[in-house]
């Protein structure tokens, strides 16, 4: 028992020492609410035929741009560790995931797909699996604990051959990533047509996720040279109908170097603010999705219970109808048999069996039928009896089909559904409200919150 307590306290060491930020803990708690094996929302939803996807605990940021645009250098600067190889040559040949973890580790393509199961469809692109890798580092600088960077190969024009369809893979990744950073290199590669074509395609579906930056701005010469480069890039972008829009912004960024001071305005912190804004928006979206999913599950459980009650009522009606038709089906031949038997017996025997009053009552009810039956010829009596027997069989067959009922929930199943409904309404929604309050307290004071 003591060993279990020690391991649990060790696992919670980060949160106790304040090593886990509020946003990180909120995303982690929301993910736990979905994936808990015993009472997670995913398992609860599956029990009522609803499919849910768990929220991610980190945002995914895709970096793309032409060859030697500074994508890998930016990642190294952000995490403040030398993770990605940098240089003038094409260093990043495939797609490299950079994320934070417990220890420094490098993973190959197969391990990468196990770590990121939502990226497994990448296997469908021929040749991509061999060029996937993951770099795990322990850095907690800036907001890196909540970010997974995807470093893409440098894009070049001409006869450059890639071992896979890089355009299609970037477009596919754009569907899953929360933010897409496009770096333009001012040193002759900013007008790479391959880059512009991909950017235009991404803009059609995910224009709100795209952010443009002029990287290595300190190497563009003087201020007039930078302005000229910016104008050339903007002109080339505006030639594309999908990219010609108002509110266009392209901050100038470069990796600060104390040994190489520059008078160029460096807006690299703007990238950090963009990443942080995306994280905050993801936290809000996750909490909103949690509330929405709770409503979906609650409605599904309520509908299941209502449908079960309606099915039970329908089954009772079917049973009553079946019993009535069965009784009627047996009554017809029994009455016919009684008529034949009683007609063959003498009055003395009937009085001995039923008594005088019983005999009189029976004669009163059967005399009209007996008179009708006696008025018929023998052939007509035969056909009449056959018709009554056929009617009896038809009533029994109809009763048999009427007795078919729909399956219903057992008492145990209904209790379990009711418990799940109470859990979602009382536990999960209460947890979501507390998480939202903790998130808002980072920005506003308690008196500003209507608690």
Short mmCIF file of C-alpha atoms in Angstrom, two decimals:
data_model
loop_
_atom_site.label_atom_id
_atom_site.label_comp_id
_atom_site.label_asym_id
_atom_site.label_seq_id
_atom_site.Cartn_x
_atom_site.Cartn_y
_atom_site.Cartn_z
CA UNK A 1 0.00 0.00 0.00
CA UNK A 2 2.83 2.38 0.85
CA UNK A 3 4.39 1.71 -2.54
CA UNK A 4 1.18 2.70 -4.30
CA UNK A 5 0.96 5.93 -2.33
CA UNK A 6 4.55 6.79 -3.18
CA UNK A 7 4.08 6.16 -6.89
CA UNK A 8 0.92 8.26 -6.95
CA UNK A 9 2.61 11.16 -5.20
CA UNK A 10 5.50 10.90 -7.62
CA UNK A 11 3.15 11.00 -10.56
CA UNK A 12 1.54 14.14 -9.17
CA UNK A 13 4.84 15.80 -8.35
CA UNK A 14 4.64 18.21 -11.26
CA UNK A 15 1.22 19.51 -10.31
CA UNK A 16 2.21 19.82 -6.64
CA UNK A 17 5.31 21.82 -7.42
CA UNK A 18 3.47 24.03 -9.86
CA UNK A 19 5.26 22.57 -12.87
CA UNK A 20 2.00 22.09 -14.77
CA UNK A 21 0.27 25.20 -16.07
CA UNK A 22 -3.45 25.76 -15.62
CA UNK A 23 -4.17 25.36 -19.34
CA UNK A 24 -2.15 22.15 -19.49
CA UNK A 25 -4.00 20.71 -16.51
CA UNK A 26 -7.40 21.70 -17.95
CA UNK A 27 -6.66 19.97 -21.26
CA UNK A 28 -5.32 16.93 -19.44
CA UNK A 29 -8.38 16.72 -17.15
CA UNK A 30 -10.74 17.08 -20.11
CA UNK A 31 -8.89 14.31 -21.94
CA UNK A 32 -9.18 12.11 -18.82
CA UNK A 33 -12.94 12.73 -18.63
CA UNK A 34 -13.24 11.29 -22.13
CA UNK A 35 -10.79 8.38 -21.95
CA UNK A 36 -11.30 7.01 -18.43
CA UNK A 37 -11.76 3.23 -18.97
CA UNK A 38 -14.50 2.88 -16.35
CA UNK A 39 -16.63 6.01 -16.64
CA UNK A 40 -15.17 7.98 -19.56
CA UNK A 41 -17.53 9.85 -21.85
CA UNK A 42 -16.39 7.75 -24.82
CA UNK A 43 -17.49 4.47 -23.17
CA UNK A 44 -20.71 6.08 -21.88
CA UNK A 45 -21.50 7.40 -25.36
CA UNK A 46 -20.80 4.03 -26.99
CA UNK A 47 -23.40 2.39 -24.72
CA UNK A 48 -26.11 4.54 -26.34
CA UNK A 49 -24.76 4.40 -29.90
CA UNK A 50 -22.94 7.76 -29.94
CA UNK A 51 -19.35 8.07 -31.19
CA UNK A 52 -17.10 10.70 -29.62
CA UNK A 53 -13.47 11.66 -30.19
CA UNK A 54 -11.27 12.61 -27.23
CA UNK A 55 -9.79 16.11 -27.26
CA UNK A 56 -6.06 16.46 -27.69
CA UNK A 57 -3.88 17.50 -24.80
CA UNK A 58 -1.73 19.71 -27.06
CA UNK A 59 -2.15 21.89 -30.11
CA UNK A 60 -0.40 20.96 -33.35
CA UNK A 61 1.53 23.65 -35.21
CA UNK A 62 2.66 22.96 -38.78
CA UNK A 63 5.68 24.90 -40.06
CA UNK A 64 6.04 25.09 -43.81
CA UNK A 65 8.00 27.20 -46.27
CA UNK A 66 10.73 27.11 -48.84
CA UNK A 67 14.14 25.54 -48.38
CA UNK A 68 16.31 27.26 -45.74
CA UNK A 69 13.47 29.49 -44.49
CA UNK A 70 14.42 29.02 -40.84
CA UNK A 71 11.68 26.62 -39.73
CA UNK A 72 13.99 24.31 -37.79
CA UNK A 73 15.89 27.27 -36.34
CA UNK A 74 12.64 28.72 -35.02
CA UNK A 75 11.77 25.43 -33.28
CA UNK A 76 15.21 25.32 -31.65
CA UNK A 77 14.76 28.93 -30.51
CA UNK A 78 11.27 28.27 -29.14
CA UNK A 79 12.26 25.22 -27.08
CA UNK A 80 15.69 26.71 -26.29
CA UNK A 81 17.41 23.46 -27.20
CA UNK A 82 19.23 22.29 -30.30
CA UNK A 83 16.68 19.71 -31.45
CA UNK A 84 16.48 20.16 -35.20
CA UNK A 85 19.42 20.25 -37.57
CA UNK A 86 19.84 23.59 -39.29
CA UNK A 87 21.87 24.82 -42.21
CA UNK A 88 21.86 26.14 -45.75
CA UNK A 89 21.53 22.61 -47.17
CA UNK A 90 18.21 20.79 -47.04
CA UNK A 91 18.39 19.30 -43.56
CA UNK A 92 14.75 18.32 -43.00
CA UNK A 93 13.97 15.67 -45.62
CA UNK A 94 10.79 14.33 -44.02
CA UNK A 95 8.24 15.37 -41.42
CA UNK A 96 9.58 15.72 -37.91
CA UNK A 97 7.34 16.00 -34.85
CA UNK A 98 8.85 17.93 -31.93
CA UNK A 99 7.09 17.57 -28.58
CA UNK A 100 7.81 17.73 -24.86
CA UNK A 101 8.12 14.64 -22.70
CA UNK A 102 9.79 13.06 -19.71
CA UNK A 103 13.17 12.44 -21.31
CA UNK A 104 15.12 13.17 -24.48
CA UNK A 105 14.25 10.58 -27.10
CA UNK A 106 14.14 10.14 -30.88
CA UNK A 107 11.43 8.00 -32.47
CA UNK A 108 11.26 6.53 -35.95
CA UNK A 109 8.24 6.42 -38.26
CA UNK A 110 6.48 3.38 -36.76
CA UNK A 111 6.91 4.62 -33.19
CA UNK A 112 5.72 8.06 -34.29
CA UNK A 113 2.45 6.65 -35.62
CA UNK A 114 1.95 4.76 -32.35
CA UNK A 115 2.52 7.97 -30.41
CA UNK A 116 0.13 9.93 -32.65
CA UNK A 117 -2.65 7.48 -33.67
CA UNK A 118 -4.66 10.28 -35.31
CA UNK A 119 -1.82 10.62 -37.84
CA UNK A 120 -1.93 6.93 -38.84
CA UNK A 121 -3.65 7.69 -42.19
CA UNK A 122 -0.23 9.04 -43.27
CA UNK A 123 0.61 5.41 -44.01
CA UNK A 124 -1.66 5.67 -47.03
CA UNK A 125 0.81 8.06 -48.66
CA UNK A 126 3.48 5.99 -50.34
CA UNK A 127 6.95 6.49 -48.89
CA UNK A 128 5.98 8.80 -46.02
CA UNK A 129 6.37 6.31 -43.15
CA UNK A 130 10.12 6.01 -43.73
CA UNK A 131 10.46 9.79 -43.48
CA UNK A 132 8.57 10.35 -40.24
CA UNK A 133 10.35 11.01 -36.96
CA UNK A 134 9.65 12.43 -33.52
CA UNK A 135 12.00 14.36 -31.28
CA UNK A 136 11.00 14.36 -27.60
CA UNK A 137 12.73 16.81 -25.28
CA UNK A 138 12.22 17.87 -21.69
CA UNK A 139 12.08 21.59 -22.36
CA UNK A 140 9.24 23.53 -20.75
CA UNK A 141 10.17 26.92 -22.16
CA UNK A 142 7.42 29.30 -23.22
CA UNK A 143 4.27 27.20 -23.86
CA UNK A 144 6.10 24.23 -25.36
CA UNK A 145 4.44 21.77 -22.96
CA UNK A 146 1.18 22.44 -24.82
CA UNK A 147 2.57 22.44 -28.36
CA UNK A 148 3.59 19.79 -30.88
CA UNK A 149 5.54 21.25 -33.79
CA UNK A 150 5.47 19.54 -37.19
CA UNK A 151 8.58 20.50 -39.16
CA UNK A 152 8.03 19.95 -42.89
CA UNK A 153 10.61 19.50 -45.67
CA UNK A 154 11.92 22.63 -47.35
CA UNK A 155 10.04 23.32 -50.58
CA UNK A 156 11.95 24.03 -53.78
CA UNK A 157 11.05 24.40 -57.44
CA UNK A 158 12.60 22.73 -60.45
CA UNK A 159 13.58 19.10 -60.83
CA UNK A 160 13.90 18.43 -57.10
CA UNK A 161 12.40 14.99 -56.42
CA UNK A 162 10.88 14.08 -53.06
CA UNK A 163 10.53 10.45 -51.90
CA UNK A 164 6.78 11.05 -51.43
CA UNK A 165 4.05 13.44 -52.58
CA UNK A 166 5.01 16.32 -50.30
CA UNK A 167 2.23 18.59 -51.57
CA UNK A 168 -0.55 16.12 -50.74
CA UNK A 169 0.92 15.28 -47.33
CA UNK A 170 1.13 18.96 -46.31
CA UNK A 171 -2.45 19.53 -47.45
CA UNK A 172 -3.58 16.50 -45.41
CA UNK A 173 -1.68 17.69 -42.33
CA UNK A 174 -3.29 21.11 -42.75
CA UNK A 175 -6.66 19.48 -42.01
CA UNK A 176 -5.47 18.23 -38.61
CA UNK A 177 -3.20 21.04 -37.44
CA UNK A 178 -4.52 23.90 -35.32
CA UNK A 179 -2.07 26.48 -36.68
CA UNK A 180 -0.04 26.74 -39.89
CA UNK A 181 3.03 28.99 -39.91
CA UNK A 182 4.35 29.89 -43.37
CA UNK A 183 7.95 31.17 -43.44
CA UNK A 184 9.19 33.14 -46.44
CA UNK A 185 12.94 33.42 -46.90
CA UNK A 186 14.07 36.79 -48.30
CA UNK A 187 17.25 35.33 -49.82
CA UNK A 188 15.86 34.45 -53.27
CA UNK A 189 13.46 31.66 -52.28
CA UNK A 190 10.48 33.69 -51.10
CA UNK A 191 8.71 33.35 -54.44
CA UNK A 192 8.90 29.56 -54.59
CA UNK A 193 5.92 28.55 -56.73
CA UNK A 194 5.50 25.20 -54.96
CA UNK A 195 5.14 27.00 -51.64
CA UNK A 196 2.66 29.50 -53.07
CA UNK A 197 0.59 26.75 -54.69
CA UNK A 198 0.31 24.81 -51.43
CA UNK A 199 -0.47 27.98 -49.47
CA UNK A 200 -3.25 28.84 -51.92
CA UNK A 201 -4.76 25.36 -51.56
CA UNK A 202 -4.56 25.52 -47.76
CA UNK A 203 -6.14 28.97 -47.76
CA UNK A 204 -9.26 27.63 -49.49
CA UNK A 205 -10.13 25.43 -46.50
CA UNK A 206 -8.12 26.77 -43.56
CA UNK A 207 -7.51 30.44 -44.19
CA UNK A 208 -8.09 31.23 -40.51
CA UNK A 209 -5.19 28.96 -39.48
CA UNK A 210 -2.58 30.45 -41.83
CA UNK A 211 -0.01 32.96 -40.59
CA UNK A 212 2.71 34.46 -42.83
CA UNK A 213 6.17 35.57 -41.65
CA UNK A 214 9.22 37.01 -43.36
CA UNK A 215 11.96 34.97 -41.70
CA UNK A 216 15.65 35.84 -41.51
CA UNK A 217 14.69 39.49 -41.84
CA UNK A 218 18.08 40.57 -40.45
CA UNK A 219 19.76 39.08 -43.55
CA UNK A 220 17.65 41.05 -46.04
CA UNK A 221 19.96 44.07 -46.00
CA UNK A 222 18.82 47.55 -45.07
CA UNK A 223 15.30 48.74 -44.41
CA UNK A 224 14.72 49.64 -48.06
CA UNK A 225 15.81 46.12 -49.13
CA UNK A 226 13.39 44.54 -46.67
CA UNK A 227 10.56 46.73 -47.89
CA UNK A 228 11.34 45.74 -51.46
CA UNK A 229 11.32 42.04 -50.57
CA UNK A 230 8.04 42.45 -48.70
CA UNK A 231 6.47 44.18 -51.70
CA UNK A 232 7.61 41.42 -54.04
CA UNK A 233 6.13 38.73 -51.78
CA UNK A 234 2.86 40.60 -51.31
CA UNK A 235 2.57 41.22 -55.04
CA UNK A 236 3.14 37.54 -55.79
CA UNK A 237 0.60 36.49 -53.16
CA UNK A 238 -1.98 38.98 -54.39
CA UNK A 239 -1.75 37.49 -57.88
CA UNK A 240 -3.47 34.45 -56.40
CA UNK A 241 -7.23 35.16 -56.19
CA UNK A 242 -7.64 33.17 -52.97
CA UNK A 243 -4.85 35.04 -51.18
CA UNK A 244 -5.82 38.56 -52.31
CA UNK A 245 -7.74 39.61 -49.21
CA UNK A 246 -7.83 42.48 -46.77
CA UNK A 247 -6.12 42.34 -43.41
CA UNK A 248 -2.95 40.78 -44.84
CA UNK A 249 -0.11 40.79 -42.33
CA UNK A 250 3.47 39.55 -42.57
CA UNK A 251 5.62 40.29 -39.50
CA UNK A 252 9.41 40.31 -39.92
CA UNK A 253 11.17 37.81 -37.68
CA UNK A 254 14.66 36.45 -37.12
CA UNK A 255 16.46 34.44 -34.47
CA UNK A 256 18.03 36.95 -32.06
CA UNK A 257 21.79 36.62 -31.69
CA UNK A 258 23.57 38.64 -28.97
CA UNK A 259 26.81 38.37 -30.93
CA UNK A 260 25.18 39.76 -34.05
CA UNK A 261 23.03 42.78 -33.15
CA UNK A 262 20.64 44.09 -35.79
CA UNK A 263 18.63 47.28 -36.12
CA UNK A 264 15.84 45.39 -37.89
CA UNK A 265 12.57 45.21 -35.99
CA UNK A 266 12.16 41.66 -34.71
CA UNK A 267 8.55 40.54 -34.27
CA UNK A 268 9.35 36.96 -33.34
CA UNK A 269 7.44 37.40 -30.08
CA UNK A 270 4.38 37.88 -32.28
CA UNK A 271 4.71 34.21 -33.24
CA UNK A 272 4.72 33.24 -29.56
CA UNK A 273 1.60 35.31 -28.95
CA UNK A 274 -0.09 33.65 -31.93
CA UNK A 275 0.74 30.21 -30.53
CA UNK A 276 -0.50 31.25 -27.08
CA UNK A 277 -3.71 32.63 -28.56
CA UNK A 278 -4.28 29.33 -30.38
CA UNK A 279 -3.73 27.45 -27.11
CA UNK A 280 -6.26 29.64 -25.30
CA UNK A 281 -8.77 29.17 -28.11
CA UNK A 282 -8.19 25.41 -28.01
CA UNK A 283 -8.84 25.34 -24.25
CA UNK A 284 -12.10 27.23 -24.77
CA UNK A 285 -13.12 24.99 -27.67
CA UNK A 286 -12.33 21.88 -25.62
CA UNK A 287 -14.47 23.06 -22.70
CA UNK A 288 -17.29 24.04 -25.05
CA UNK A 289 -17.07 20.66 -26.79
CA UNK A 290 -17.18 18.94 -23.39
CA UNK A 291 -20.45 20.69 -22.55
CA UNK A 292 -21.88 19.96 -26.00
CA UNK A 293 -20.92 16.29 -25.80
CA UNK A 294 -22.53 16.04 -22.35
CA UNK A 295 -25.78 17.36 -23.83
CA UNK A 296 -25.56 14.88 -26.73
CA UNK A 297 -25.02 11.95 -24.35
CA UNK A 298 -27.81 13.11 -22.02
CA UNK A 299 -30.25 13.40 -24.90
CA UNK A 300 -29.22 9.99 -26.25
CA UNK A 301 -29.74 8.34 -22.84
CA UNK A 302 -33.09 10.10 -22.35
CA UNK A 303 -34.23 9.05 -25.84
CA UNK A 304 -33.16 5.46 -25.14
CA UNK A 305 -35.19 5.35 -21.92
CA UNK A 306 -38.23 6.98 -23.58
CA UNK A 307 -38.08 4.57 -26.52
CA UNK A 308 -37.81 1.66 -24.08
CA UNK A 309 -40.94 2.82 -22.23
CA UNK A 310 -42.83 3.19 -25.50
CA UNK A 311 -41.68 -0.26 -26.57
CA UNK A 312 -42.86 -1.71 -23.24
CA UNK A 313 -46.29 -0.11 -23.70
CA UNK A 314 -46.47 -1.48 -27.24
CA UNK A 315 -45.49 -4.93 -26.01
CA UNK A 316 -48.25 -4.87 -23.37
CA UNK A 317 -50.81 -3.91 -26.00
CA UNK A 318 -49.56 -6.70 -28.26
CA UNK A 319 -49.87 -9.24 -25.43
CA UNK A 320 -53.43 -8.11 -24.57
CA UNK A 321 -54.46 -8.27 -28.23
CA UNK A 322 -52.90 -11.71 -28.60
CA UNK A 323 -54.62 -13.02 -25.47
CA UNK A 324 -57.99 -11.69 -26.66
CA UNK A 325 -57.63 -13.27 -30.11
CA UNK A 326 -56.42 -16.55 -28.60
CA UNK A 327 -59.40 -16.66 -26.24
CA UNK A 328 -61.75 -15.88 -29.11
CA UNK A 329 -60.10 -18.51 -31.28
CA UNK A 330 -60.64 -21.21 -28.66
CA UNK A 331 -64.12 -19.99 -27.75
CA UNK A 332 -65.58 -20.68 -31.24
CA UNK A 333 -64.72 -24.42 -31.42
CA UNK A 334 -65.53 -24.91 -27.73
CA UNK A 335 -68.96 -23.36 -28.23
CA UNK A 336 -69.55 -25.55 -31.29
CA UNK A 337 -68.47 -28.63 -29.39
CA UNK A 338 -70.68 -27.68 -26.45
CA UNK A 339 -73.60 -27.23 -28.82
CA UNK A 340 -73.11 -30.67 -30.36
CA UNK A 341 -72.57 -32.41 -27.02
CA UNK A 342 -75.49 -30.76 -25.31
CA UNK A 343 -77.74 -31.48 -28.25
CA UNK A 344 -76.93 -35.17 -27.99
CA UNK A 345 -77.54 -35.40 -24.24
CA UNK A 346 -80.99 -35.88 -22.70
CA UNK A 347 -82.58 -33.27 -20.49
CA UNK A 348 -82.39 -35.60 -17.46
CA UNK A 349 -78.60 -35.94 -17.80
CA UNK A 350 -78.18 -32.17 -18.14
CA UNK A 351 -80.24 -31.56 -15.02
CA UNK A 352 -78.18 -34.13 -13.12
CA UNK A 353 -74.94 -32.45 -14.26
CA UNK A 354 -75.90 -28.75 -14.15
CA UNK A 355 -79.00 -28.66 -12.04
CA UNK A 356 -82.40 -27.33 -13.03
CA UNK A 357 -81.41 -23.64 -13.02
CA UNK A 358 -78.15 -24.31 -14.93
CA UNK A 359 -80.03 -26.27 -17.56
CA UNK A 360 -82.60 -23.50 -17.99
CA UNK A 361 -79.88 -20.85 -18.31
CA UNK A 362 -77.90 -22.91 -20.83
CA UNK A 363 -81.03 -23.52 -22.90
CA UNK A 364 -81.82 -19.83 -22.85
CA UNK A 365 -78.45 -18.91 -24.37
CA UNK A 366 -78.11 -21.82 -26.76
CA UNK A 367 -81.67 -22.03 -28.02
CA UNK A 368 -81.24 -19.27 -30.69
CA UNK A 369 -78.07 -20.94 -31.99
CA UNK A 370 -79.72 -24.35 -31.88
CA UNK A 371 -82.74 -23.10 -33.83
CA UNK A 372 -80.48 -21.59 -36.51
CA UNK A 373 -78.38 -24.72 -36.64
CA UNK A 374 -81.48 -26.97 -36.90
CA UNK A 375 -82.92 -24.84 -39.70
CA UNK A 376 -79.92 -25.66 -41.88
CA UNK A 377 -79.56 -28.69 -44.00
CA UNK A 378 -76.93 -31.32 -43.21
CA UNK A 379 -74.66 -30.03 -45.96
CA UNK A 380 -75.01 -26.48 -44.75
CA UNK A 381 -74.31 -27.59 -41.19
CA UNK A 382 -71.13 -29.30 -42.40
CA UNK A 383 -69.93 -26.21 -44.24
CA UNK A 384 -70.85 -24.01 -41.29
CA UNK A 385 -68.81 -26.12 -38.92
CA UNK A 386 -65.86 -26.07 -41.34
CA UNK A 387 -66.11 -22.28 -41.65
CA UNK A 388 -66.13 -21.86 -37.87
CA UNK A 389 -63.11 -24.14 -37.50
CA UNK A 390 -61.25 -22.16 -40.21
CA UNK A 391 -62.15 -18.91 -38.45
CA UNK A 392 -60.78 -20.33 -35.23
CA UNK A 393 -57.47 -21.23 -36.90
CA UNK A 394 -57.22 -17.76 -38.45
CA UNK A 395 -57.79 -16.12 -35.07
CA UNK A 396 -55.09 -18.30 -33.48
CA UNK A 397 -52.61 -17.52 -36.27
CA UNK A 398 -53.30 -13.77 -35.95
CA UNK A 399 -52.88 -14.08 -32.19
CA UNK A 400 -49.55 -15.83 -32.72
CA UNK A 401 -48.19 -12.99 -34.89
CA UNK A 402 -49.65 -10.34 -32.57
CA UNK A 403 -47.68 -11.83 -29.66
CA UNK A 404 -44.35 -10.89 -31.26
CA UNK A 405 -42.78 -8.17 -29.08
CA UNK A 406 -39.77 -5.89 -29.37
CA UNK A 407 -36.77 -6.40 -27.07
CA UNK A 408 -36.63 -4.06 -24.09
CA UNK A 409 -34.04 -3.11 -21.52
CA UNK A 410 -33.76 -5.09 -18.35
CA UNK A 411 -34.16 -3.43 -14.99
CA UNK A 412 -30.41 -3.56 -14.47
CA UNK A 413 -29.72 -1.91 -17.82
CA UNK A 414 -32.20 0.88 -17.08
CA UNK A 415 -30.58 1.50 -13.70
CA UNK A 416 -27.16 1.65 -15.32
CA UNK A 417 -28.38 4.16 -17.92
CA UNK A 418 -29.95 6.28 -15.21
CA UNK A 419 -26.68 6.22 -13.26
CA UNK A 420 -24.76 7.26 -16.38
CA UNK A 421 -27.19 10.11 -16.96
CA UNK A 422 -26.76 11.32 -13.37
CA UNK A 423 -22.97 11.00 -13.71
CA UNK A 424 -22.91 13.14 -16.86
CA UNK A 425 -25.32 15.72 -15.46
CA UNK A 426 -23.93 16.00 -11.95
CA UNK A 427 -20.27 14.98 -12.08
CA UNK A 428 -18.98 15.83 -15.57
CA UNK A 429 -20.91 19.09 -15.94
CA UNK A 430 -19.86 20.18 -12.46
CA UNK A 431 -16.24 19.36 -13.32
CA UNK A 432 -16.54 21.31 -16.58
CA UNK A 433 -17.93 24.34 -14.70
CA UNK A 434 -15.01 24.29 -12.24
CA UNK A 435 -12.48 23.97 -15.06
CA UNK A 436 -14.04 26.93 -16.88
CA UNK A 437 -13.90 28.98 -13.68
CA UNK A 438 -10.21 28.12 -13.21
CA UNK A 439 -9.51 29.08 -16.80
CA UNK A 440 -11.30 32.43 -16.46
CA UNK A 441 -9.58 33.23 -13.16
CA UNK A 442 -6.32 33.49 -15.08
CA UNK A 443 -7.70 36.60 -16.80
CA UNK A 444 -10.29 38.19 -14.51
CA UNK A 445 -10.68 38.65 -10.78
CA UNK A 446 -13.22 36.81 -8.65
CA UNK A 447 -15.46 39.86 -8.26
CA UNK A 448 -15.79 40.11 -12.05
CA UNK A 449 -17.11 36.55 -12.26
CA UNK A 450 -20.78 35.93 -11.70
CA UNK A 451 -20.38 32.92 -9.43
#
